[in-house]
Short mmCIF file of C-alpha atoms and ligand atoms in Angstrom, two decimals:
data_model
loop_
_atom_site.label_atom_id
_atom_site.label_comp_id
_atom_site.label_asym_id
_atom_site.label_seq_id
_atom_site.Cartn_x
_atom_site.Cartn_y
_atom_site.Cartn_z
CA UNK A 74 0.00 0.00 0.00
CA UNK A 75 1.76 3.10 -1.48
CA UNK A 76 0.76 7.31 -0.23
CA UNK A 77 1.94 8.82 -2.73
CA UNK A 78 1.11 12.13 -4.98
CA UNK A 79 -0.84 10.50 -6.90
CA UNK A 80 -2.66 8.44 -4.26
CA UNK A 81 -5.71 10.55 -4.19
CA UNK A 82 -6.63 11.79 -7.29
CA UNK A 83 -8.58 9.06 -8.62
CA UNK A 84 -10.62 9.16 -5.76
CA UNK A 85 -11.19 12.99 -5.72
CA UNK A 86 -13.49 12.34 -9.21
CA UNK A 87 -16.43 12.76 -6.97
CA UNK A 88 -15.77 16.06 -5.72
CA UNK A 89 -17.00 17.93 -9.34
CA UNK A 90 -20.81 16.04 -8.43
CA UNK A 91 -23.72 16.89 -6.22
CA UNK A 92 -22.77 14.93 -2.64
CA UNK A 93 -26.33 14.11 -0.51
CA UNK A 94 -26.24 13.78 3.00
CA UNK A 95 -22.99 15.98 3.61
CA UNK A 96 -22.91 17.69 6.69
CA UNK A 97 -22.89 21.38 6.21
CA UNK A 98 -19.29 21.88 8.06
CA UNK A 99 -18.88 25.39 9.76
CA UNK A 100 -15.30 25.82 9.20
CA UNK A 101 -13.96 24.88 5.87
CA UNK A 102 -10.09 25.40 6.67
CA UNK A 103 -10.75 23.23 10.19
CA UNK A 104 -12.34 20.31 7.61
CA UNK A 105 -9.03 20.55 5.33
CA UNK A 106 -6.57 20.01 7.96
CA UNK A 107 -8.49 17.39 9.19
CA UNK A 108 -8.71 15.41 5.51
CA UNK A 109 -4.64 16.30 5.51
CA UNK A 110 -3.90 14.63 8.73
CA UNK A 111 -6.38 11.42 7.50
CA UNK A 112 -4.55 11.23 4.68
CA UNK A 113 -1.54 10.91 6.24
CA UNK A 114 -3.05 7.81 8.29
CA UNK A 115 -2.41 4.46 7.99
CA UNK A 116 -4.67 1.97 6.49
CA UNK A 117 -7.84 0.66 8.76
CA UNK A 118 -7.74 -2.82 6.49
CA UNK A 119 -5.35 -4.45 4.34
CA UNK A 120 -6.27 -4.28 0.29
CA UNK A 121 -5.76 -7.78 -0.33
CA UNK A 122 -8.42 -8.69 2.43
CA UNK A 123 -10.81 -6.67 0.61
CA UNK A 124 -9.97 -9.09 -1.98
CA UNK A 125 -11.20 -12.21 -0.54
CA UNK A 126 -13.95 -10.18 0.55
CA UNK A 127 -15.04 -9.75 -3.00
CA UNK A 128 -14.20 -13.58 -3.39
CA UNK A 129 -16.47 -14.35 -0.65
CA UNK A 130 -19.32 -12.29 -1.65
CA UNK A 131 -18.62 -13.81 -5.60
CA UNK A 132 -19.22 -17.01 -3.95
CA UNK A 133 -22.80 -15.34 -2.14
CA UNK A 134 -23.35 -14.56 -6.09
CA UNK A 135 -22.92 -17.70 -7.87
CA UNK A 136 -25.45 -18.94 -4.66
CA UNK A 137 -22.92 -20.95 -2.95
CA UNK A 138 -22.76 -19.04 0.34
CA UNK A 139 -25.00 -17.41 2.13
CA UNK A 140 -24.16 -13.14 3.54
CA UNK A 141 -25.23 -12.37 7.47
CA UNK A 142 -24.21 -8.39 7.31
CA UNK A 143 -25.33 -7.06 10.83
CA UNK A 144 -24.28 -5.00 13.68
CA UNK A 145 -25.79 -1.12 15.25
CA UNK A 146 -27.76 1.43 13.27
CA UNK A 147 -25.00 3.68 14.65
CA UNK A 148 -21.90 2.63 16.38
CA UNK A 149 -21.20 5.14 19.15
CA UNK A 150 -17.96 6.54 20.43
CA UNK A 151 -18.68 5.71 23.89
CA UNK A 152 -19.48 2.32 23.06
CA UNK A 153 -16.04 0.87 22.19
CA UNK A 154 -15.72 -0.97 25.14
CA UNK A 155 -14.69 -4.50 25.34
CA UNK A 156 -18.02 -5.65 26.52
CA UNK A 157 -20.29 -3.90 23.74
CA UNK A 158 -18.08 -4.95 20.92
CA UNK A 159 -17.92 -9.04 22.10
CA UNK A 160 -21.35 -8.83 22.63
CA UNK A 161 -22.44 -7.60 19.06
CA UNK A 162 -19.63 -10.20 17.70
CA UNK A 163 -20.93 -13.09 20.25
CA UNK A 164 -24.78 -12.54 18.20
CA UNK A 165 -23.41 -12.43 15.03
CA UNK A 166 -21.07 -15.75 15.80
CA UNK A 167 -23.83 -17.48 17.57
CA UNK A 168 -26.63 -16.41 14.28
CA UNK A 169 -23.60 -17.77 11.54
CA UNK A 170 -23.31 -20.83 13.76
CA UNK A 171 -26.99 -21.13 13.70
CA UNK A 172 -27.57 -20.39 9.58
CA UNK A 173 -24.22 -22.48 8.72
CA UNK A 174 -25.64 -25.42 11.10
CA UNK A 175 -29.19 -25.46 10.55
CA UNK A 176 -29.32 -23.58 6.97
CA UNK A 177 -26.54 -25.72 5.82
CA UNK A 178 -24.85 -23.26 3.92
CA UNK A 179 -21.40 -21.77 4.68
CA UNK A 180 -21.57 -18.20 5.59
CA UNK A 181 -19.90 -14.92 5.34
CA UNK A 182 -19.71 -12.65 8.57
CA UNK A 183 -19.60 -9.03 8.19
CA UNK A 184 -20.43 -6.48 10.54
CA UNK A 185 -21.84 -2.95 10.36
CA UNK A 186 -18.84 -2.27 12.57
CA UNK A 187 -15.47 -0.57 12.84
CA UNK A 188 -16.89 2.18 11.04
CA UNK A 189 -21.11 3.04 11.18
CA UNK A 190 -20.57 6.21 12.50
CA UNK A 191 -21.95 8.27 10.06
CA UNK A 192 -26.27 8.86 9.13
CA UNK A 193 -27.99 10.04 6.40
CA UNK A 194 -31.36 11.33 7.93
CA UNK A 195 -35.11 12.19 6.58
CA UNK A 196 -34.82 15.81 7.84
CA UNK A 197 -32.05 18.50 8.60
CA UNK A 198 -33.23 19.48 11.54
CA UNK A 199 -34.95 18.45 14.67
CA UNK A 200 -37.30 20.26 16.44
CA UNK A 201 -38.17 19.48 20.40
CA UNK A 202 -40.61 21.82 22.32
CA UNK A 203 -40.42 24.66 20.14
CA UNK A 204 -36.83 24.47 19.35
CA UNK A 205 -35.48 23.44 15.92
CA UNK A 206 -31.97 22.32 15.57
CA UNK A 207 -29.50 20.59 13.21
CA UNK A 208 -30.49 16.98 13.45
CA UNK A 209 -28.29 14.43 14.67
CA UNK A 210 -25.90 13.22 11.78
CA UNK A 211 -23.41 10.22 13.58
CA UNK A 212 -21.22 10.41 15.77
CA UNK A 213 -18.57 11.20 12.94
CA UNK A 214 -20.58 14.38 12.71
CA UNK A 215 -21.98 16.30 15.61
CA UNK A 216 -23.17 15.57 19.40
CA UNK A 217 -26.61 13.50 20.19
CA UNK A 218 -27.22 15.30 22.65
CA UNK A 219 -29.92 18.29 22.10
CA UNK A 220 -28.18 21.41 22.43
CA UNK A 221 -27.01 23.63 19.79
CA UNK A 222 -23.59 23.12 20.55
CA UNK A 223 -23.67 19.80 20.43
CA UNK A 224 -25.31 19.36 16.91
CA UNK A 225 -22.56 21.67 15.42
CA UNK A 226 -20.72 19.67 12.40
CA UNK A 227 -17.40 18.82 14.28
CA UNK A 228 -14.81 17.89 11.70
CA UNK A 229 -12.26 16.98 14.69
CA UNK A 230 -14.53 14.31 14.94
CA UNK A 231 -13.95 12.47 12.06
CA UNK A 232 -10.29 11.64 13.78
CA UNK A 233 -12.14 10.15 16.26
CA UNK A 234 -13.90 8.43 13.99
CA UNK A 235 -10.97 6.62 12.25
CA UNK A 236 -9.27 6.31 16.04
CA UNK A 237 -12.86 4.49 17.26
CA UNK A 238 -12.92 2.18 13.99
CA UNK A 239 -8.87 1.39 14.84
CA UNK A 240 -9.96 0.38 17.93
CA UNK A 241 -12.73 -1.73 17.49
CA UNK A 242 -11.34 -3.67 14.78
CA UNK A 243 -8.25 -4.45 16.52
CA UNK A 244 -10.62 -5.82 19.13
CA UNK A 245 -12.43 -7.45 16.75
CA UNK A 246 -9.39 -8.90 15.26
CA UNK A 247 -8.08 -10.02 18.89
CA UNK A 248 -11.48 -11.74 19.69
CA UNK A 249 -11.88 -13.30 15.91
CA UNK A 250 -8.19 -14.57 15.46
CA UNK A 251 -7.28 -15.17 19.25
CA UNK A 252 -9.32 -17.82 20.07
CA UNK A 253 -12.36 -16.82 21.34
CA UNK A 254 -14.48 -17.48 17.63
CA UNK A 255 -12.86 -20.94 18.22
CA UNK A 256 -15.92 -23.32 16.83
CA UNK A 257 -15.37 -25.19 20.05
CA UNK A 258 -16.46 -22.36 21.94
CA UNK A 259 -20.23 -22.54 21.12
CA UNK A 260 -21.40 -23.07 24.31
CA UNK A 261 -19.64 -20.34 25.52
CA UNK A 262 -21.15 -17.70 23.87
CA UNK A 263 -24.08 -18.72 25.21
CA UNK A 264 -22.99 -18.84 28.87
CA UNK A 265 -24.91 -15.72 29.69
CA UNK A 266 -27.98 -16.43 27.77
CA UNK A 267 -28.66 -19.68 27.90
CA UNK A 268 -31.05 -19.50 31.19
CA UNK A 269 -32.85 -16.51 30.44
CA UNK A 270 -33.82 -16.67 26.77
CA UNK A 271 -35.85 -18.88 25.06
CA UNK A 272 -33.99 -18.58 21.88
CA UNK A 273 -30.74 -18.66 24.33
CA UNK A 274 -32.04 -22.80 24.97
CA UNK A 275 -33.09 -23.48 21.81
CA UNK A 276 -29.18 -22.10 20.67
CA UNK A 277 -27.80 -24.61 23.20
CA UNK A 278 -29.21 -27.79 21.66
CA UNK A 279 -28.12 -26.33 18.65
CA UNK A 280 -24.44 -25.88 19.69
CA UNK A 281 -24.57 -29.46 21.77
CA UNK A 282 -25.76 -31.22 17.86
CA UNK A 283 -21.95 -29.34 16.60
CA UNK A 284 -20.49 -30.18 19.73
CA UNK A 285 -21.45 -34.16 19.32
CA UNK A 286 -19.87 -33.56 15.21
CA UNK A 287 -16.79 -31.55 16.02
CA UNK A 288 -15.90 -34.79 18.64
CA UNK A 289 -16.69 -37.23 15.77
CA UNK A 290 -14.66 -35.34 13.81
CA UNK A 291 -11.84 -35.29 16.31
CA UNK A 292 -12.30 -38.81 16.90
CA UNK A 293 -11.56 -39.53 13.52
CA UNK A 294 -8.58 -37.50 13.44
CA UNK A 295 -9.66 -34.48 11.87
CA UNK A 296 -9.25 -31.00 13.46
CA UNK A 297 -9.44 -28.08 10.90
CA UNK A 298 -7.79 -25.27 11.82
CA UNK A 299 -10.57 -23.46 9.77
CA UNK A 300 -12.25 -24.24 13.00
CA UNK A 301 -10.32 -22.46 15.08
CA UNK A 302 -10.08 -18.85 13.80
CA UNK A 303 -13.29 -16.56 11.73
CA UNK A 304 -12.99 -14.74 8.91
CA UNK A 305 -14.78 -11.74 9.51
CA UNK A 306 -15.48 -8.59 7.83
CA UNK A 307 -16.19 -4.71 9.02
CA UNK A 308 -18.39 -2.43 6.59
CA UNK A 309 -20.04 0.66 7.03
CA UNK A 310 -22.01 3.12 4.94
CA UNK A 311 -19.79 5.52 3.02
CA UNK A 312 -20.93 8.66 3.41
CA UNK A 313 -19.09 11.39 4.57
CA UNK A 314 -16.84 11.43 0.94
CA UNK A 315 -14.11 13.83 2.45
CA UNK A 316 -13.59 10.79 5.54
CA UNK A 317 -13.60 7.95 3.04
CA UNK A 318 -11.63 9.90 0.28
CA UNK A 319 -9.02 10.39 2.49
CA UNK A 320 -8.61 7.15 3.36
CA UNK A 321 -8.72 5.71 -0.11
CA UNK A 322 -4.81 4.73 -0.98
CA UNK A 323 -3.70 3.50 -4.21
CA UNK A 324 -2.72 -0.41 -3.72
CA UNK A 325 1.21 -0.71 -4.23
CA UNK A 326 0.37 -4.62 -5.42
CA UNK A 327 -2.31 -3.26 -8.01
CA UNK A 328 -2.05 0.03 -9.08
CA UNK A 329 -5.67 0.34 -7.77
CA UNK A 330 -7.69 2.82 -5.52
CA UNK A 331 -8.95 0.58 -2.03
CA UNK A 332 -10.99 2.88 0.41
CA UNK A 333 -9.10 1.50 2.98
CA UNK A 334 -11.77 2.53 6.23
CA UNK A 335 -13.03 -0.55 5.89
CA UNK A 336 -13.16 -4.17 3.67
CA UNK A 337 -16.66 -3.65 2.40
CA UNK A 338 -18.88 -0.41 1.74
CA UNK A 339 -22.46 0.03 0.79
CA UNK A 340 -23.98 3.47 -0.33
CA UNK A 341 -27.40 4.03 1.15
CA UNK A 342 -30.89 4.56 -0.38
CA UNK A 343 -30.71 8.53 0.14
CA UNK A 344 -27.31 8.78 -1.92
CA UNK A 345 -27.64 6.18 -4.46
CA UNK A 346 -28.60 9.13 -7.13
CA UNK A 347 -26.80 8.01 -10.40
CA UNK A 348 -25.19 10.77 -11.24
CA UNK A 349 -24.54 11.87 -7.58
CA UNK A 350 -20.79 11.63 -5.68
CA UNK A 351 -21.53 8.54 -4.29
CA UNK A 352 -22.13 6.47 -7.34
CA UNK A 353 -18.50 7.97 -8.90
CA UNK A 354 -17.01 7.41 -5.05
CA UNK A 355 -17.80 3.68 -5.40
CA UNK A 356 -17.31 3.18 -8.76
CA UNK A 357 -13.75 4.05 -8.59
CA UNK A 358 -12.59 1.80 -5.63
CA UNK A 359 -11.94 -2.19 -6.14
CA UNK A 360 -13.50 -2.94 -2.13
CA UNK A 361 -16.91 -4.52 -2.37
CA UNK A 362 -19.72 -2.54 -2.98
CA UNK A 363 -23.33 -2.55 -1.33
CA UNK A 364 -25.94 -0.51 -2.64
CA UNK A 365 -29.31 -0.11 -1.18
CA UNK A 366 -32.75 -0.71 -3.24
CA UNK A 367 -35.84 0.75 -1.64
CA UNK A 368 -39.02 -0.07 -3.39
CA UNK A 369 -39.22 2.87 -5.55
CA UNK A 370 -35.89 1.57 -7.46
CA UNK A 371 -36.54 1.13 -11.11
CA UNK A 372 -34.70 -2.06 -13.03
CA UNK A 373 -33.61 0.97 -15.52
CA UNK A 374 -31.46 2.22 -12.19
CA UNK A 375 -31.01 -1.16 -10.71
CA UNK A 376 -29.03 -1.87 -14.16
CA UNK A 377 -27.69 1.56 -14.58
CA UNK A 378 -26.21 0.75 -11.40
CA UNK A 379 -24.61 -2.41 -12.73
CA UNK A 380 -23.81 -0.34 -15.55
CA UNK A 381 -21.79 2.23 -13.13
CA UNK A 382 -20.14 0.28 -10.48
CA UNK A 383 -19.71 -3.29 -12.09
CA UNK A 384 -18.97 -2.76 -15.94
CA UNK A 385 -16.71 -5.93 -15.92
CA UNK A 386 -20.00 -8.33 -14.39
CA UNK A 387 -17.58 -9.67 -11.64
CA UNK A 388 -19.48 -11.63 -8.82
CA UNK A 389 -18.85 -10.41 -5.46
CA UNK A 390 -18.13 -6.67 -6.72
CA UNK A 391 -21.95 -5.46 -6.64
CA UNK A 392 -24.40 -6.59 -3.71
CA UNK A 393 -27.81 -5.38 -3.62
CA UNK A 394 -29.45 -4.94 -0.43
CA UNK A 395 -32.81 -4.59 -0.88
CA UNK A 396 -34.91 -2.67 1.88
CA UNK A 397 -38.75 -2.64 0.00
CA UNK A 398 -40.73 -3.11 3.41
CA UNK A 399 -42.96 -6.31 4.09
CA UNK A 400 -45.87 -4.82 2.19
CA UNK A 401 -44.20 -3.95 -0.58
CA UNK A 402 -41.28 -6.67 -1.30
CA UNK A 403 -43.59 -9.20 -3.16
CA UNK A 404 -44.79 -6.51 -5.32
CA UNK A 405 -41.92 -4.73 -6.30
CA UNK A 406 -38.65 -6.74 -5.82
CA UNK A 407 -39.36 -9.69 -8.71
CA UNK A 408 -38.97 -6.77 -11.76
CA UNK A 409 -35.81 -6.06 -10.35
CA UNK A 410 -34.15 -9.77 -9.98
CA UNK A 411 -36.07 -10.76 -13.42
CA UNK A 412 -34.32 -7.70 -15.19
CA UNK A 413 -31.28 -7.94 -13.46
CA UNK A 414 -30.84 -11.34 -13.97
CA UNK A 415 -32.00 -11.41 -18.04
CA UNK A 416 -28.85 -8.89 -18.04
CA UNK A 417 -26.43 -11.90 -17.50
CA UNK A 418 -25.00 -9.37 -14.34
CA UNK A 419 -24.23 -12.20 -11.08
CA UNK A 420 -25.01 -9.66 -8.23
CA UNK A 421 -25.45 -10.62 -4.42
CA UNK A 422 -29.19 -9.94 -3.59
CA UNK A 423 -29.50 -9.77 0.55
CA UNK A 424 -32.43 -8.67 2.60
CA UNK A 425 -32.30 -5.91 4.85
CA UNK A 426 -35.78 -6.51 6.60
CA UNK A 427 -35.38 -3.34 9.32
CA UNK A 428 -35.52 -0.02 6.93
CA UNK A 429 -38.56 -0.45 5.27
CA UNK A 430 -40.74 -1.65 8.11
CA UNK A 431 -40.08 1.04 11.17
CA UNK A 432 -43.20 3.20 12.77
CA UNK A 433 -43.17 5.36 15.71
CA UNK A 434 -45.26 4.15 18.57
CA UNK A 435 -47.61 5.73 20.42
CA UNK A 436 -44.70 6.59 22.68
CA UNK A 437 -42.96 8.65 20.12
CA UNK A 438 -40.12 5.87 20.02
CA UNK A 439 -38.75 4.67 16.46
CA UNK A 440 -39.84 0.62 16.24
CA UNK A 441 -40.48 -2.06 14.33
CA UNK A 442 -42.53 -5.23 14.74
CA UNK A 443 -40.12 -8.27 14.71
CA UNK A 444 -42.87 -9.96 12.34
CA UNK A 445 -43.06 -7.56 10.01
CA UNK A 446 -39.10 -7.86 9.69
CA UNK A 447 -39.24 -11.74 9.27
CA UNK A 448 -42.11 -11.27 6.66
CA UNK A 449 -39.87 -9.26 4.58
CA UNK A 450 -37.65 -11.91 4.70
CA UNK A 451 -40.55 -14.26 3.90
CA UNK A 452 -41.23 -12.22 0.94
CA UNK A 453 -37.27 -12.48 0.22
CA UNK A 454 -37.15 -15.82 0.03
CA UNK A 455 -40.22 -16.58 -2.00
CA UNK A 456 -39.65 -13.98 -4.72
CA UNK A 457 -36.24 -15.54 -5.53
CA UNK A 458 -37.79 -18.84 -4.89
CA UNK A 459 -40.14 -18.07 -7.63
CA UNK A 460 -37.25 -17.21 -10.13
CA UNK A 461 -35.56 -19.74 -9.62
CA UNK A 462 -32.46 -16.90 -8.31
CA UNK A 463 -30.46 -17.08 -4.98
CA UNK A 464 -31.50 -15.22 -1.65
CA UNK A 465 -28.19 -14.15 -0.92
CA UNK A 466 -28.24 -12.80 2.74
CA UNK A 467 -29.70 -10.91 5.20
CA UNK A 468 -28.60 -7.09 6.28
CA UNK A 469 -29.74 -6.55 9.85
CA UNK A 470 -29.51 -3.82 12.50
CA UNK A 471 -28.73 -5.70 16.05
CA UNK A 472 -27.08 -5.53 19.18
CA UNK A 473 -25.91 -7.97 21.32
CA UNK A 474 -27.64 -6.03 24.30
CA UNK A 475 -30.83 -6.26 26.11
CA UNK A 476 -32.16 -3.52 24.84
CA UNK A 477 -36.54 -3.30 24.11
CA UNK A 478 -36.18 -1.29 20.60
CA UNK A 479 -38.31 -3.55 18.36
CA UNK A 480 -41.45 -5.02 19.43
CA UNK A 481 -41.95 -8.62 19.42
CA UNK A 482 -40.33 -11.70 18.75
CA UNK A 483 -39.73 -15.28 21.25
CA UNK A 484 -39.21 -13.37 23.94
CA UNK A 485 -41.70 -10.45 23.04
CA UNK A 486 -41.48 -7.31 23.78
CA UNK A 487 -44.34 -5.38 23.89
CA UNK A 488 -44.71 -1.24 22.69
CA UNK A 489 -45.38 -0.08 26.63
CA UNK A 490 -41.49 -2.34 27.18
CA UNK A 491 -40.13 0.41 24.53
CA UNK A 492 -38.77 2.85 27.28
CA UNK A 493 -37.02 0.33 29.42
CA UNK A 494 -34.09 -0.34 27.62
CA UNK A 495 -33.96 2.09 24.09
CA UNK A 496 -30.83 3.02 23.52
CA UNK A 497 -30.42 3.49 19.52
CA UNK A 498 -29.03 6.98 18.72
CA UNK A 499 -30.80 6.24 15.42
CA UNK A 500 -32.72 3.36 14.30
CA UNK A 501 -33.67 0.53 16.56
CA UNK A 502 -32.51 -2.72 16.80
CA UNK A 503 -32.92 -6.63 17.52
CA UNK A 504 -31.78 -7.23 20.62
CA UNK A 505 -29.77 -10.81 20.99
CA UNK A 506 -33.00 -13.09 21.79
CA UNK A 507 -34.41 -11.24 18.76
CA UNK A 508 -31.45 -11.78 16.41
CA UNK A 509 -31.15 -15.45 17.40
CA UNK A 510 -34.53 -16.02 16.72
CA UNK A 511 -34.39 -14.54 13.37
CA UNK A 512 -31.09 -16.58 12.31
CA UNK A 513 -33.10 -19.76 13.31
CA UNK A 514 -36.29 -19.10 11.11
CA UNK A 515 -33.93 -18.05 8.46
CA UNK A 516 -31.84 -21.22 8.55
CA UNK A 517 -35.45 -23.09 8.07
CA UNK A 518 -36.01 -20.80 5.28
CA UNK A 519 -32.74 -21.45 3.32
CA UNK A 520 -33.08 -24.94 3.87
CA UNK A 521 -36.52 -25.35 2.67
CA UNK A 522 -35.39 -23.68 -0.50
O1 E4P B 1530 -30.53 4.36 9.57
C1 E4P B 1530 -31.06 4.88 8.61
C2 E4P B 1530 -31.38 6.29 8.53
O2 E4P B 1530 -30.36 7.06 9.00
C3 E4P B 1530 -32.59 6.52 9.30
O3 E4P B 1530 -33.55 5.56 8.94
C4 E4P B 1530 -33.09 7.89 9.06
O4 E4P B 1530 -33.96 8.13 10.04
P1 E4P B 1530 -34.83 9.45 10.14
O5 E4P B 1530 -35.99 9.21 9.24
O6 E4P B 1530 -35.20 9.49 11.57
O7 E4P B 1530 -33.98 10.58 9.71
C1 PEP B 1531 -29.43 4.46 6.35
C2 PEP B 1531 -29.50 3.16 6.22
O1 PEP B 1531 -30.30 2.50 5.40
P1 PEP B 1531 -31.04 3.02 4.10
O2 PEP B 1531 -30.02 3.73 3.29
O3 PEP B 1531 -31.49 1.74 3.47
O4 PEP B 1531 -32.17 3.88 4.54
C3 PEP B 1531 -28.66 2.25 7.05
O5 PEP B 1531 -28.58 1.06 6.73
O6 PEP B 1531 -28.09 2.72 8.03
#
C-alpha cells in the first residue's frame, strides 16, 4: 500500500458532483486540515483482504454461500468498550453458527462495525418543544445530545472516527483470530444467555448437535484449523466522501484505488442518485460494494447501477441490499431480480428486513414489529424462490444487548417495554433473543429452498 502524490486523485473524481447527506461543516479550513492529517493515516484494512472479501461475496453470487451483514444502526464513540463490541460479535457468531448449522450453507460474517458512524437522515433538523436544531448526523458528525452546541458539524470528529474504527477492529481482530471465535467455543457464547432466553435454549441444543460432530470429527482424526479462527469482515455506509476519500490509498500490489476505512462499503438509499458523488465514489474503488434498493428503485437504475459500479460483471463486486418493506417486497422486488438477472449481471441480492418496516409508537419511540421484519424476509425468500435466483443474505440492524427497541419476537417485547431499555441513537434494533430467533427461522427458510 503506497501514499503517494498520486494516491488521491482518482478518488477525488467525486468532488465535481452533487454529494447528498454531507454535513454542512462550519469551518472549511478546520475540515481541510483534518482530511490532511487522514490522509496521512495508515490503512484501517489491508487491500488484499478486501480481496477475498469480494471472493467471498462472488461465492454469495454464484449462490454458494449465504451473507449475514449485521451489527448497530449507529456505532457510538462511547461504546467501544470490550463488553459492547464481544457482545455484538458473540450474536453475530452465535446467528452464523446457527444459519451455517441449521441452513446448511457456509456463511460470510460481516459487521456494520469498525466504522457506522456516520447517518444520512429524513430531515435536517430536529425540532423538540419549540426548538429546531440541526439533526443528529453520527457520531462522525456532531453531538446526540440536544443542544445547539452539540449538533454543530465537528470535523475533529472524524479523527475520532478513524481512532474508534482502529480500535474496534483491533478488538475485533483479537477476539476473531485469538481464540475466542474458536468453533469449540459454542457453548460459551451462550454462557450468559442460555437461562434466560428462550432462543438462548433453543441455541444450546443447537451448539450441543456441533459439539457431538466436532468430537466425531476429532475422533476420527480431523481437526481443521478453519475451525479455530473466523474470517470476519467490518463495513459501514460511506458517506461522509471527504472521511472515506481520504482514506482511499492507491494499492502498491495493483495500481488500484482501495478505500481503505473498511473491507466492504455500501452506499445508502438517500445517496444512491446516479449521477450523484456517491455512485462515482464507489465506482472508482476495487473494495466490495453494497448498494441499497428501496421499493421505488426502477430495473432501468437497478441496471444503470450495474452499468456504473460493475462494468466488468464480476461476482462479489456489486451486492444489492434490498430494503422494499414487508408490504411492498412481493410486489416490487421480482422486476428487479427478473431484469437484473436477463442482463447476464451475477449480483449478491441480501435482505435488509429493518428499513422499510419502522413506525413510531404511540410513545414517540422509532420501532419495528419483529414480524413484520421476518415477513420481509418471507417475501425475500419466495420472490427468488419463484425465479428460480439465490436469496443471498440478510442485512440486519442488532445488538448484542438487552435492549426493548423492536417489538416482538420469542421473547416479546411489547410497545409499553419500549422505554425500558432504548438506547439506539438512530434506528432501533434486535436485541440478541431477537437476532437469534431470526437466524433460526432463516436457517429453516434457506433450507426449505
Ligand atoms: O438508519 C437509517 C437512517 O439514517 C434513518 O432511517 C433515518 O432516520 P430518520 O428518518 O429518523 O432521519
Ligand atoms: C441508512 C440506512 O439504510 P437506508 O439507506 O437503506 O435507509 C442504514 O442502513 O443505516
Amino acid at each position: 500500500m503506497t501514499v503517494n502524490a498520486e494516491t488521491h486523485t482518482g478518488g477525488h473524481t467525486w468532488k465535481s458532483l452533487p454529494a447528498a447527506q454531507q454535513p454542512d461543516w462550519p469551518d472549511q479550513a478546520a475540515l481541510r486540515e483534518v482530511i490532511a492529517e487522514l490522509e496521512s493515516y495508515p490503512p484501517l484494512v489491508f487491500a488484499g483482504e478486501c480481496d477475498q472479501l469480494r471472493e467471498r461475496l462472488g461465492a454469495v453470487a454464484r449462490g454458494e454461500a449465504f451473507l449475514l451483514q449485521g451489527g448497530d444502526c449507529a456505532e457510538a464513540f462511547d461504546a467501544v468498550g470490550a463488553d459492547q463490541i464481544r457482545n455484538k460479535l458473540k450474536t453475530l457468531l452465535q446467528m452464523g453458527a446457527v444459519l451455517t448449522y441449521a441452513g446448511e450453507v457456509p456463511v460470510v460474517k460481516v459487521g456494520r462495525i469498525a466504522g457506522q458512524y456516520s447517518k444520512p437522515r429524513s430531515k435536517p433538523t430536529e425540532t423538540r418543544d419549540g426548538v429546531t436544531l440541526p439533526s443528529y448526523r453520527g457520531d462522525s458528525v456532531n453531538g446526540f445530545e440536544f443542544t445547539e452546541k452539540a449538533r454543530i458539524p465537528d470535523p475533529q470528529r472524524l479523527k475520532r472516527m478513524y481512532q474508534a474504527s482502529a480500535s474496534t477492529l483491533n478488538l475485533v481482530r483479537a477476539f476473531t483470530t485469538g481464540g475466542y471465535a474458536d468453533l469449540r467455543q459454542v457453548h460459551a457464547w451462550n454462557q450468559d444467555f442460555v437461562k434466560s432466553s428462550p432462543a438462548g435454549q433453543r441455541y444450546e441444543a443447537l451448539a450441543r448437535e456441533i459439539d457431538r460432530a466436532l468430537n466425531f470429527m476429532n475422533a476420527c482424526g480431523v481437526d481443521p484449523e478453519e475451525f479455530k479462527t473466523v474470517e470476519f469482515y467490518a463495513s459501514h455506509e460511506a458517506l461522509i466522501l471527504d472521511y472515506e476519500s481520504a482514506l482511499t490509498r492507491t494499492d502498491s500490489r495493483t495500481g488500484e484505488l482501495y478505500d481503505v476505512s473498511g473491507h466492504m462499503v455500501w452506499i445508502g438509499e438517500r445517496t444512491r442518485q446516479l449521477d450523484g458523488a456517491h455512485v462515482e465514489f464507489a465506482a472508482r474503488i476495487r473494495n466490495p460494494v453494497g448498494v441499497k434498493l428501496g421499493p421505488t428503485t426502477t430495473p432501468e437504475e437497478a441496471l444503470a447501477l450495474i452499468e456504473r459500479i460493475d462494468p466488468g460483471r464480476e461476482p462479489g463486486r456489486l451486492t444489492f441490499i434490498t430494503r422494499m418493506g414487508a408490504d411492498k417486497i412481493r410486489d416490487k422486488l421480482p422486476d428487479l431480480v427478473e431484469k437484473v438477472t436477463a442482463s447476464g449481471a451475477q449480483v449478491a441480492w441480501i435482505c435488509d428486513p429493518m428499513h422499510g418496516n419502522t413506525f413510531e409508537a404511540a410513545s414517540g419511540h422509532k420501532t419495528r414489529r419483529f414480524d413484520d421484519v421476518l415477513d420481509e424476509v418471507k417475501g425475500f425468500f419466495e420472490v427468488h424462490k419463484a425465479l428460480g435466483t439465490h436469496p443471498g443474505g440478510i442485512h440486519m440492524e442488532l445488538t448484542g444487548d438487552d435492549v426493548t427497541e423492536c417489538v416482538g419476537g420469542g421473547d416479546e417485547i411489547f410497545v409499553d417495554d419500549l422505554h425500558q431499555r432504548y438506547e439506539t441513537a438512530c434506528d432501533p434494533r434486535l436485541n440478541r433473543s431477537q437476532s437469534l430467533d431470526l437466524a433460526f427461522l432463516v436457517a429453516e427458510m434457506y433450507r426449505d429452498q
